mmCIF file of C-alpha atoms in Angstrom:
data_model
loop_
_atom_site.group_PDB
_atom_site.id
_atom_site.type_symbol
_atom_site.label_atom_id
_atom_site.label_comp_id
_atom_site.label_asym_id
_atom_site.label_seq_id
_atom_site.Cartn_x
_atom_site.Cartn_y
_atom_site.Cartn_z
ATOM 1 C CA UNK H 1427 99.305 170.019 109.788
ATOM 2 C CA UNK H 1428 98.598 166.347 109.109
ATOM 3 C CA UNK H 1429 101.956 165.253 110.477
ATOM 4 C CA UNK H 1430 100.969 166.119 114.051
ATOM 5 C CA UNK H 1431 97.494 164.653 113.578
ATOM 6 C CA UNK H 1432 98.990 161.463 112.133
ATOM 7 C CA UNK H 1433 101.202 161.037 115.236
ATOM 8 C CA UNK H 1434 98.170 161.458 117.517
ATOM 9 C CA UNK H 1435 96.156 159.003 115.456
ATOM 10 C CA UNK H 1436 98.992 156.447 115.565
ATOM 11 C CA UNK H 1437 99.181 156.797 119.346
ATOM 12 C CA UNK H 1438 95.475 156.182 119.636
ATOM 13 C CA UNK H 1439 95.695 153.145 117.350
ATOM 14 C CA UNK H 1440 98.622 151.778 119.431
ATOM 15 C CA UNK H 1441 96.591 152.190 122.602
ATOM 16 C CA UNK H 1442 93.669 150.312 121.054
ATOM 17 C CA UNK H 1443 96.013 147.453 120.121
ATOM 18 C CA UNK H 1444 97.659 147.429 123.551
ATOM 19 C CA UNK H 1445 94.261 147.153 125.243
ATOM 20 C CA UNK H 1446 93.280 144.194 123.080
ATOM 21 C CA UNK H 1447 90.513 146.216 121.474
ATOM 22 C CA UNK H 1448 91.778 146.296 117.896
ATOM 23 C CA UNK H 1449 89.310 144.850 115.387
ATOM 24 C CA UNK H 1450 91.072 143.176 112.464
ATOM 25 C CA UNK H 1451 89.029 142.452 109.325
ATOM 26 C CA UNK H 1452 89.347 138.859 107.946
ATOM 27 C CA UNK H 1453 88.826 138.401 104.153
ATOM 28 C CA UNK H 1454 86.333 135.715 103.242
ATOM 29 C CA UNK H 1455 87.004 134.061 99.839
ATOM 30 C CA UNK H 1456 83.624 132.361 99.435
ATOM 31 C CA UNK H 1457 79.916 133.247 99.656
ATOM 32 C CA UNK H 1458 78.566 133.785 103.150
ATOM 33 C CA UNK H 1459 77.512 130.296 104.430
ATOM 34 C CA UNK H 1460 77.830 127.894 107.344
ATOM 35 C CA UNK H 1461 81.386 127.241 106.148
ATOM 36 C CA UNK H 1462 83.629 129.892 104.572
ATOM 37 C CA UNK H 1463 87.123 130.157 103.266
ATOM 38 C CA UNK H 1464 89.617 132.471 104.997
ATOM 39 C CA UNK H 1465 93.420 132.763 104.726
ATOM 40 C CA UNK H 1466 93.981 129.756 106.960
ATOM 41 C CA UNK H 1467 91.560 127.599 104.990
ATOM 42 C CA UNK H 1468 87.954 126.489 105.313
ATOM 43 C CA UNK H 1469 86.331 127.127 108.648
ATOM 44 C CA UNK H 1470 82.916 126.797 110.270
ATOM 45 C CA UNK H 1471 81.292 130.187 110.460
ATOM 46 C CA UNK H 1472 79.605 131.000 113.782
ATOM 47 C CA UNK H 1473 79.671 134.742 113.721
ATOM 48 C CA UNK H 1474 77.317 135.772 110.849
ATOM 49 C CA UNK H 1475 73.739 137.067 111.152
ATOM 50 C CA UNK H 1476 72.739 134.444 108.597
ATOM 51 C CA UNK H 1477 70.175 133.001 110.903
ATOM 52 C CA UNK H 1478 68.157 131.050 108.321
ATOM 53 C CA UNK H 1479 71.016 130.309 105.973
ATOM 54 C CA UNK H 1480 69.523 132.307 103.131
ATOM 55 C CA UNK H 1481 72.521 134.394 102.194
ATOM 56 C CA UNK H 1482 73.586 131.979 99.593
ATOM 57 C CA UNK H 1483 70.250 130.230 99.016
ATOM 58 C CA UNK H 1484 70.019 129.168 95.350
ATOM 59 C CA UNK H 1485 66.507 130.611 94.828
ATOM 60 C CA UNK H 1486 67.567 133.914 96.315
ATOM 61 C CA UNK H 1487 70.684 134.056 94.091
ATOM 62 C CA UNK H 1488 68.593 133.217 91.066
ATOM 63 C CA UNK H 1489 66.069 135.951 91.897
ATOM 64 C CA UNK H 1490 68.924 138.430 92.189
ATOM 65 C CA UNK H 1491 70.403 137.460 88.790
ATOM 66 C CA UNK H 1492 67.008 137.781 87.084
ATOM 67 C CA UNK H 1493 66.471 141.142 88.746
ATOM 68 C CA UNK H 1494 69.719 142.463 87.282
ATOM 69 C CA UNK H 1495 68.490 141.751 83.830
ATOM 70 C CA UNK H 1496 65.042 143.190 84.458
ATOM 71 C CA UNK H 1497 65.684 146.197 86.731
ATOM 72 C CA UNK H 1498 69.317 147.023 86.215
ATOM 73 C CA UNK H 1499 72.100 147.515 88.730
ATOM 74 C CA UNK H 1500 71.325 150.717 90.555
ATOM 75 C CA UNK H 1501 68.897 153.582 90.649
ATOM 76 C CA UNK H 1502 71.437 156.547 90.620
ATOM 77 C CA UNK H 1503 68.851 158.649 92.323
ATOM 78 C CA UNK H 1504 66.814 159.080 95.483
ATOM 79 C CA UNK H 1505 63.217 157.856 95.728
ATOM 80 C CA UNK H 1506 61.288 161.150 95.153
ATOM 81 C CA UNK H 1507 63.277 162.151 92.046
ATOM 82 C CA UNK H 1508 63.504 159.063 89.820
ATOM 83 C CA UNK H 1509 64.497 156.330 92.194
ATOM 84 C CA UNK H 1510 61.295 154.316 92.568
ATOM 85 C CA UNK H 1511 60.456 151.173 90.679
ATOM 86 C CA UNK H 1512 57.575 148.775 90.999
ATOM 87 C CA UNK H 1513 59.872 146.362 92.810
ATOM 88 C CA UNK H 1514 60.380 148.912 95.636
ATOM 89 C CA UNK H 1515 56.631 149.471 96.086
ATOM 90 C CA UNK H 1516 55.975 145.742 95.945
ATOM 91 C CA UNK H 1517 58.549 145.040 98.696
ATOM 92 C CA UNK H 1518 57.124 147.756 100.910
ATOM 93 C CA UNK H 1519 53.658 146.297 100.542
ATOM 94 C CA UNK H 1520 54.852 142.775 101.244
ATOM 95 C CA UNK H 1521 56.760 143.880 104.361
ATOM 96 C CA UNK H 1522 53.737 145.734 105.656
ATOM 97 C CA UNK H 1523 51.552 142.662 105.230
ATOM 98 C CA UNK H 1524 54.123 140.385 106.774
ATOM 99 C CA UNK H 1525 54.696 142.561 109.811
ATOM 100 C CA UNK H 1526 51.087 143.553 110.282
ATOM 101 C CA UNK H 1527 51.660 147.274 109.772
ATOM 102 C CA UNK H 1528 49.814 149.789 107.615
ATOM 103 C CA UNK H 1529 52.814 150.903 105.536
ATOM 104 C CA UNK H 1530 56.511 150.448 105.076
ATOM 105 C CA UNK H 1531 59.349 152.682 103.872
ATOM 106 C CA UNK H 1532 62.772 151.313 102.671
ATOM 107 C CA UNK H 1533 66.137 152.674 103.629
ATOM 108 C CA UNK H 1534 69.621 151.834 102.613
ATOM 109 C CA UNK H 1535 70.245 150.367 106.031
ATOM 110 C CA UNK H 1536 68.492 149.938 109.350
ATOM 111 C CA UNK H 1537 71.118 152.339 110.801
ATOM 112 C CA UNK H 1538 69.729 154.946 108.407
ATOM 113 C CA UNK H 1539 66.120 153.922 109.275
ATOM 114 C CA UNK H 1540 66.767 154.516 112.997
ATOM 115 C CA UNK H 1541 68.626 157.684 112.078
ATOM 116 C CA UNK H 1542 65.621 159.105 110.208
ATOM 117 C CA UNK H 1543 62.745 158.416 112.671
ATOM 118 C CA UNK H 1544 63.280 160.463 115.744
ATOM 119 C CA UNK H 1545 64.024 163.958 114.392
ATOM 120 C CA UNK H 1546 61.143 163.543 111.907
ATOM 121 C CA UNK H 1547 58.568 162.667 114.566
ATOM 122 C CA UNK H 1548 59.750 164.367 117.725
ATOM 123 C CA UNK H 1549 60.565 167.974 118.677
ATOM 124 C CA UNK H 1550 61.689 169.822 121.818
ATOM 125 C CA UNK H 1551 58.211 169.417 123.417
ATOM 126 C CA UNK H 1552 58.440 165.655 123.101
ATOM 127 C CA UNK H 1553 60.233 162.859 125.004
ATOM 128 C CA UNK H 1554 61.930 159.616 123.875
ATOM 129 C CA UNK H 1555 62.474 156.870 126.496
ATOM 130 C CA UNK H 1556 65.152 154.424 125.397
ATOM 131 C CA UNK H 1557 66.371 151.094 126.778
ATOM 132 C CA UNK H 1558 69.959 151.464 128.102
ATOM 133 C CA UNK H 1559 71.230 148.605 125.854
ATOM 134 C CA UNK H 1560 69.588 149.810 122.621
ATOM 135 C CA UNK H 1561 71.644 149.582 119.422
ATOM 136 C CA UNK H 1562 74.075 152.371 118.547
ATOM 137 C CA UNK H 1563 71.918 153.415 115.589
ATOM 138 C CA UNK H 1564 69.026 154.168 117.956
ATOM 139 C CA UNK H 1565 71.282 156.135 120.270
ATOM 140 C CA UNK H 1566 72.635 158.158 117.342
ATOM 141 C CA UNK H 1567 69.119 158.696 115.922
ATOM 142 C CA UNK H 1568 67.944 160.053 119.261
ATOM 143 C CA UNK H 1569 70.915 162.406 119.386
ATOM 144 C CA UNK H 1570 69.866 163.890 116.072
ATOM 145 C CA UNK H 1571 66.449 164.885 117.425
ATOM 146 C CA UNK H 1572 65.627 167.817 119.692
ATOM 147 C CA UNK H 1573 63.437 165.636 121.933
ATOM 148 C CA UNK H 1574 64.026 165.239 125.620
ATOM 149 C CA UNK H 1575 66.082 162.099 126.172
ATOM 150 C CA UNK H 1576 65.399 159.607 128.885
ATOM 151 C CA UNK H 1577 66.910 156.147 129.489
ATOM 152 C CA UNK H 1578 65.739 153.174 131.495
ATOM 153 C CA UNK H 1579 67.744 150.219 132.724
ATOM 154 C CA UNK H 1580 67.744 147.210 130.415
ATOM 155 C CA UNK H 1581 64.302 145.558 130.401
ATOM 156 C CA UNK H 1582 63.549 147.177 133.791
ATOM 157 C CA UNK H 1583 59.811 147.869 133.724
ATOM 158 C CA UNK H 1584 59.799 149.717 137.051
ATOM 159 C CA UNK H 1585 62.433 152.131 135.758
ATOM 160 C CA UNK H 1586 60.466 152.557 132.455
ATOM 161 C CA UNK H 1587 57.344 153.407 134.437
ATOM 162 C CA UNK H 1588 59.258 155.952 136.507
ATOM 163 C CA UNK H 1589 60.477 157.580 133.288
ATOM 164 C CA UNK H 1590 56.898 157.665 131.944
ATOM 165 C CA UNK H 1591 55.701 159.346 135.141
ATOM 166 C CA UNK H 1592 58.433 161.947 134.880
ATOM 167 C CA UNK H 1593 57.575 162.849 131.293
ATOM 168 C CA UNK H 1594 53.796 163.276 131.529
ATOM 169 C CA UNK H 1595 54.130 166.899 130.529
ATOM 170 C CA UNK H 1596 55.528 165.952 127.118
ATOM 171 C CA UNK H 1597 53.368 166.444 123.955
ATOM 172 C CA UNK H 1598 54.377 163.012 122.622
ATOM 173 C CA UNK H 1599 56.277 160.171 124.245
ATOM 174 C CA UNK H 1600 58.040 157.395 122.372
ATOM 175 C CA UNK H 1601 59.280 154.247 124.105
ATOM 176 C CA UNK H 1602 61.975 152.622 121.961
ATOM 177 C CA UNK H 1603 63.643 149.217 122.507
ATOM 178 C CA UNK H 1604 65.503 146.570 120.639
ATOM 179 C CA UNK H 1605 63.336 143.463 120.142
ATOM 180 C CA UNK H 1606 66.439 141.337 120.747
ATOM 181 C CA UNK H 1607 69.563 142.828 122.287
ATOM 182 C CA UNK H 1608 72.368 141.991 119.895
ATOM 183 C CA UNK H 1609 75.225 141.494 122.423
ATOM 184 C CA UNK H 1610 73.234 139.445 124.918
ATOM 185 C CA UNK H 1611 70.430 137.641 123.016
ATOM 186 C CA UNK H 1612 67.940 138.951 125.563
ATOM 187 C CA UNK H 1613 64.346 139.503 124.389
ATOM 188 C CA UNK H 1614 62.493 142.672 125.348
ATOM 189 C CA UNK H 1615 59.279 142.237 127.406
ATOM 190 C CA UNK H 1616 57.081 143.810 124.765
ATOM 191 C CA UNK H 1617 53.706 142.829 126.232
ATOM 192 C CA UNK H 1618 54.484 144.637 129.435
ATOM 193 C CA UNK H 1619 56.075 147.617 127.631
ATOM 194 C CA UNK H 1620 52.857 147.936 125.580
ATOM 195 C CA UNK H 1621 50.756 147.774 128.775
ATOM 196 C CA UNK H 1622 52.716 150.660 130.206
ATOM 197 C CA UNK H 1623 52.489 152.602 126.924
ATOM 198 C CA UNK H 1624 48.686 152.233 127.063
ATOM 199 C CA UNK H 1625 48.552 153.332 130.708
ATOM 200 C CA UNK H 1626 50.674 156.421 130.096
ATOM 201 C CA UNK H 1627 49.569 157.274 126.570
ATOM 202 C CA UNK H 1628 52.904 156.667 124.822
ATOM 203 C CA UNK H 1629 53.888 155.147 121.462
ATOM 204 C CA UNK H 1630 56.051 152.063 121.109
ATOM 205 C CA UNK H 1631 58.940 151.556 118.694
ATOM 206 C CA UNK H 1632 60.864 148.283 118.268
ATOM 207 C CA UNK H 1633 64.081 147.622 116.332
ATOM 208 C CA UNK H 1634 63.554 143.987 115.492
ATOM 209 C CA UNK H 1635 66.612 143.396 113.369
ATOM 210 C CA UNK H 1636 67.665 140.271 115.254
ATOM 211 C CA UNK H 1637 64.211 138.658 115.257
ATOM 212 C CA UNK H 1638 62.329 139.180 112.024
ATOM 213 C CA UNK H 1639 62.385 136.029 109.943
ATOM 214 C CA UNK H 1640 62.827 133.457 112.687
ATOM 215 C CA UNK H 1641 61.358 134.681 116.015
ATOM 216 C CA UNK H 1642 57.628 134.068 116.570
ATOM 217 C CA UNK H 1643 55.557 131.238 115.202
ATOM 218 C CA UNK H 1644 55.479 132.779 111.664
ATOM 219 C CA UNK H 1645 58.884 134.527 111.871
ATOM 220 C CA UNK H 1646 57.307 137.964 112.269
ATOM 221 C CA UNK H 1647 59.478 138.889 115.158
ATOM 222 C CA UNK H 1648 59.109 139.819 118.847
ATOM 223 C CA UNK H 1649 55.714 141.544 118.396
ATOM 224 C CA UNK H 1650 54.333 138.248 117.163
ATOM 225 C CA UNK H 1651 56.180 136.296 119.916
ATOM 226 C CA UNK H 1652 54.485 138.407 122.521
ATOM 227 C CA UNK H 1653 51.152 138.789 120.810
ATOM 228 C CA UNK H 1654 51.335 142.566 120.379
ATOM 229 C CA UNK H 1655 51.519 143.005 116.617
ATOM 230 C CA UNK H 1656 48.603 145.436 116.731
ATOM 231 C CA UNK H 1657 49.980 147.431 119.619
ATOM 232 C CA UNK H 1658 53.443 148.385 118.360
ATOM 233 C CA UNK H 1659 53.410 151.645 116.461
ATOM 234 C CA UNK H 1660 56.800 151.538 114.687
ATOM 235 C CA UNK H 1661 58.986 148.537 113.693
ATOM 236 C CA UNK H 1662 62.456 149.122 112.260
ATOM 237 C CA UNK H 1663 64.453 146.289 110.824
ATOM 238 C CA UNK H 1664 67.068 145.149 108.341
ATOM 239 C CA UNK H 1665 67.222 143.058 105.189
ATOM 240 C CA UNK H 1666 70.847 142.303 106.071
ATOM 241 C CA UNK H 1667 70.378 139.483 108.640
ATOM 242 C CA UNK H 1668 67.792 136.717 108.492
ATOM 243 C CA UNK H 1669 66.125 138.200 105.446
ATOM 244 C CA UNK H 1670 68.842 137.298 102.970
ATOM 245 C CA UNK H 1671 71.837 139.003 104.557
ATOM 246 C CA UNK H 1672 72.513 141.587 101.857
ATOM 247 C CA UNK H 1673 71.791 145.211 103.052
ATOM 248 C CA UNK H 1674 68.930 147.618 103.401
ATOM 249 C CA UNK H 1675 66.459 148.515 106.116
ATOM 250 C CA UNK H 1676 62.917 149.604 106.647
ATOM 251 C CA UNK H 1677 60.427 151.344 108.905
ATOM 252 C CA UNK H 1678 57.045 149.601 109.095
ATOM 253 C CA UNK H 1679 54.486 151.712 110.979
ATOM 254 C CA UNK H 1680 51.141 153.511 111.070
ATOM 255 C CA UNK H 1681 50.345 155.023 107.699
ATOM 256 C CA UNK H 1682 50.651 158.667 108.786
ATOM 257 C CA UNK H 1683 54.088 158.006 110.309
ATOM 258 C CA UNK H 1684 55.395 156.473 107.028
ATOM 259 C CA UNK H 1685 53.901 159.244 104.965
ATOM 260 C CA UNK H 1686 55.627 161.878 107.078
ATOM 261 C CA UNK H 1687 58.929 159.966 106.861
ATOM 262 C CA UNK H 1688 58.659 160.044 103.063
ATOM 263 C CA UNK H 1689 58.403 163.833 103.271
ATOM 264 C CA UNK H 1690 60.940 164.703 105.919
ATOM 265 C CA UNK H 1691 63.232 161.816 106.833
ATOM 266 C CA UNK H 1692 66.653 162.976 105.845
ATOM 267 C CA UNK H 1693 68.400 159.600 105.324
ATOM 268 C CA UNK H 1694 65.528 158.682 102.956
ATOM 269 C CA UNK H 1695 65.371 161.947 101.090
ATOM 270 C CA UNK H 1696 69.124 162.306 100.588
ATOM 271 C CA UNK H 1697 70.311 158.713 100.038
ATOM 272 C CA UNK H 1698 70.192 156.657 96.884
ATOM 273 C CA UNK H 1699 67.358 154.161 96.634
ATOM 274 C CA UNK H 1700 67.826 150.577 97.669
ATOM 275 C CA UNK H 1701 69.331 148.674 94.795
ATOM 276 C CA UNK H 1702 66.592 146.891 92.878
ATOM 277 C CA UNK H 1703 68.475 143.621 92.952
ATOM 278 C CA UNK H 1704 68.242 143.615 96.760
ATOM 279 C CA UNK H 1705 64.584 144.553 96.706
ATOM 280 C CA UNK H 1706 63.802 141.692 94.271
ATOM 281 C CA UNK H 1707 65.847 139.119 96.115
ATOM 282 C CA UNK H 1708 64.144 140.201 99.381
ATOM 283 C CA UNK H 1709 60.775 139.505 97.821
ATOM 284 C CA UNK H 1710 62.000 135.908 97.165
ATOM 285 C CA UNK H 1711 63.097 135.675 100.800
ATOM 286 C CA UNK H 1712 59.587 136.634 101.862
ATOM 287 C CA UNK H 1713 58.245 133.914 99.557
ATOM 288 C CA UNK H 1714 60.566 131.415 101.261
ATOM 289 C CA UNK H 1715 59.548 132.529 104.744
ATOM 290 C CA UNK H 1716 56.014 131.351 104.085
ATOM 291 C CA UNK H 1717 57.305 127.729 104.179
ATOM 292 C CA UNK H 1718 60.393 128.210 106.422
ATOM 293 C CA UNK H 1719 59.013 126.397 109.439
ATOM 294 C CA UNK H 1720 61.611 123.729 109.023
ATOM 295 C CA UNK H 1721 64.431 126.243 108.928
ATOM 296 C CA UNK H 1722 63.179 127.896 112.119
ATOM 297 C CA UNK H 1723 62.897 124.449 113.799
ATOM 298 C CA UNK H 1724 66.499 123.593 112.736
ATOM 299 C CA UNK H 1725 67.787 126.927 114.053
ATOM 300 C CA UNK H 1726 66.036 126.418 117.384
ATOM 301 C CA UNK H 1727 67.411 122.857 117.679
ATOM 302 C CA UNK H 1728 70.971 123.993 116.861
ATOM 303 C CA UNK H 1729 70.626 126.834 119.377
ATOM 304 C CA UNK H 1730 69.419 124.510 122.170
ATOM 305 C CA UNK H 1731 72.163 121.964 121.399
ATOM 306 C CA UNK H 1732 74.923 124.522 121.564
ATOM 307 C CA UNK H 1733 73.683 126.246 124.703
ATOM 308 C CA UNK H 1734 73.251 122.868 126.464
ATOM 309 C CA UNK H 1735 76.596 121.423 125.487
ATOM 310 C CA UNK H 1736 78.479 124.510 126.317
ATOM 311 C CA UNK H 1737 76.846 124.862 129.701
ATOM 312 C CA UNK H 1738 77.622 121.228 130.485
ATOM 313 C CA UNK H 1739 81.243 121.927 129.482
ATOM 314 C CA UNK H 1740 81.399 124.639 132.132
ATOM 315 C CA UNK H 1741 81.225 127.710 129.942
ATOM 316 C CA UNK H 1742 79.172 130.748 131.083
ATOM 317 C CA UNK H 1743 76.454 131.448 128.503
ATOM 318 C CA UNK H 1744 74.083 134.311 129.025
ATOM 319 C CA UNK H 1745 70.625 132.793 129.673
ATOM 320 C CA UNK H 1746 67.960 132.603 127.016
ATOM 321 C CA UNK H 1747 66.983 130.605 123.938
ATOM 322 C CA UNK H 1748 67.877 133.092 121.172
ATOM 323 C CA UNK H 1749 70.342 132.084 118.443
ATOM 324 C CA UNK H 1750 72.734 134.740 119.784
ATOM 325 C CA UNK H 1751 74.675 132.765 122.454
ATOM 326 C CA UNK H 1752 77.260 134.994 124.171
ATOM 327 C CA UNK H 1753 80.165 133.013 125.723
ATOM 328 C CA UNK H 1754 81.366 135.224 128.578
ATOM 329 C CA UNK H 1755 85.149 135.646 128.882
ATOM 330 C CA UNK H 1756 85.556 138.881 130.841
ATOM 331 C CA UNK H 1757 89.042 140.101 129.829
ATOM 332 C CA UNK H 1758 89.228 141.713 126.337
ATOM 333 C CA UNK H 1759 92.657 140.346 125.450
ATOM 334 C CA UNK H 1760 91.713 136.892 126.604
ATOM 335 C CA UNK H 1761 88.544 137.015 124.412
ATOM 336 C CA UNK H 1762 90.565 138.025 121.419
ATOM 337 C CA UNK H 1763 93.119 135.231 122.025
ATOM 338 C CA UNK H 1764 90.334 132.689 122.466
ATOM 339 C CA UNK H 1765 88.913 133.764 119.076
ATOM 340 C CA UNK H 1766 92.335 133.287 117.505
ATOM 341 C CA UNK H 1767 92.710 129.833 119.000
ATOM 342 C CA UNK H 1768 89.249 128.849 117.789
ATOM 343 C CA UNK H 1769 90.108 130.031 114.234
ATOM 344 C CA UNK H 1770 93.193 127.793 114.399
ATOM 345 C CA UNK H 1771 90.777 124.949 115.225
ATOM 346 C CA UNK H 1772 88.512 125.665 112.294
ATOM 347 C CA UNK H 1773 85.828 127.748 114.030
ATOM 348 C CA UNK H 1774 85.360 131.412 112.966
ATOM 349 C CA UNK H 1775 84.000 133.575 115.776
ATOM 350 C CA UNK H 1776 84.752 137.106 116.983
ATOM 351 C CA UNK H 1777 85.599 138.433 120.450
ATOM 352 C CA UNK H 1778 83.619 141.501 121.470
ATOM 353 C CA UNK H 1779 84.960 144.011 123.992
ATOM 354 C CA UNK H 1780 84.661 147.603 125.002
ATOM 355 C CA UNK H 1781 83.195 149.870 123.705
ATOM 356 C CA UNK H 1782 80.852 147.384 121.988
ATOM 357 C CA UNK H 1783 80.129 145.814 125.379
ATOM 358 C CA UNK H 1784 80.805 147.176 128.884
ATOM 359 C CA UNK H 1785 84.367 147.153 130.224
ATOM 360 C CA UNK H 1786 85.225 143.804 131.788
ATOM 361 C CA UNK H 1787 82.407 141.970 130.034
ATOM 362 C CA UNK H 1788 84.226 140.799 126.902
ATOM 363 C CA UNK H 1789 82.702 137.796 125.245
ATOM 364 C CA UNK H 1790 82.618 135.703 122.154
ATOM 365 C CA UNK H 1791 79.208 136.043 120.537
ATOM 366 C CA UNK H 1792 78.320 132.790 118.848
ATOM 367 C CA UNK H 1793 75.542 133.023 116.308
ATOM 368 C CA UNK H 1794 73.798 129.826 115.365
ATOM 369 C CA UNK H 1795 72.231 129.298 111.918
ATOM 370 C CA UNK H 1796 69.810 126.868 110.319
ATOM 371 C CA UNK H 1797 72.607 126.142 107.823
ATOM 372 C CA UNK H 1798 74.664 124.487 110.526
ATOM 373 C CA UNK H 1799 74.430 120.756 110.910
ATOM 374 C CA UNK H 1800 74.380 118.913 114.273
ATOM 375 C CA UNK H 1801 77.973 117.830 113.572
ATOM 376 C CA UNK H 1802 78.975 121.482 113.017
ATOM 377 C CA UNK H 1803 77.570 122.474 116.361
ATOM 378 C CA UNK H 1804 79.314 119.617 118.183
ATOM 379 C CA UNK H 1805 82.536 120.439 116.438
ATOM 380 C CA UNK H 1806 82.319 124.049 117.570
ATOM 381 C CA UNK H 1807 81.776 122.943 121.189
ATOM 382 C CA UNK H 1808 84.746 120.633 120.989
ATOM 383 C CA UNK H 1809 86.859 123.436 119.643
ATOM 384 C CA UNK H 1810 85.851 125.739 122.508
ATOM 385 C CA UNK H 1811 86.911 123.110 124.995
ATOM 386 C CA UNK H 1812 90.249 122.527 123.274
ATOM 387 C CA UNK H 1813 90.870 126.272 122.929
ATOM 388 C CA UNK H 1814 90.137 126.829 126.626
ATOM 389 C CA UNK H 1815 92.783 124.237 127.527
ATOM 390 C CA UNK H 1816 95.287 125.878 125.165
ATOM 391 C CA UNK H 1817 94.575 129.267 126.707
ATOM 392 C CA UNK H 1818 95.300 127.925 130.204
ATOM 393 C CA UNK H 1819 98.619 126.424 128.997
#
């Protein structure tokens, strides 16, 4: 049986390669940092979600080592059996306080967090209204629920209001949006979304994975940026980006929502607990965030410098001021070749194409970090210019 299946799979893989959509995995031989070692040598890393440069921060690494001695390596259990330690409860309390929510529940990833919310809270008599560019984990989580599914065009408030009008017969309505859209760097208009939610009696959920830690005056994400921390009902996020870069996710929300998730959320009930070493290191990250104003300022300066220099050089950068700076290429194969040329010039980036982004909108998503120096950013711009000339030749 498998022989025929294998031939079909090989054909599919060949088609992916021919379309320029194949995604190779490069092996890094060093810790995650502004510079990393790959097969071709040391390169500048402009494709990680290491926004604040904390993935290899010495205090975070030390906290992780100490946690291994104190708490052990893993829990070998789920939370409600014997998988809860003091360090898990402390991290949940700290995240709640940091994000301005009543309670928090930890997951093994934000993908799992988004996968566990919708089917727990919503049934056939309810409606979920989702931004068209929301993360795949939100889309999959919605599919798991029996709620009526509605979609509005990206950041289109008129379309959102129309969906709210059409779902007024629903028992519960939940508006869900990314805080920052990961392929574009666009920020959701949360204040206006909350206004519509108030007007039409809906709840608001935000996946703030690409914002918590560095967006907002205190790094508390897009609800802080827009002044709506007390108006967002559910915040999901990750520990795997700005908050240390390891793994793990969370839902921070109203107390009753979190309590129900502890009782019925399947990814929480049937997955091993977050490793205690990650929980402990994440607590150290939250300590560092209290005095991370300089890191956020450096990240903002690097972002502004890159966006300005690349625009002056004639590249098309999607507008905004987020550390995600998409360099638009268009053709998938060309984006992949550009990424290869950049790697040859000592800059590690990735070309993104369909199905991650719409067909014909391939891009190189550059991600700035506080760990980059001004010289790093200028070198990256120079490499883009040189690679563009090589691509033409």
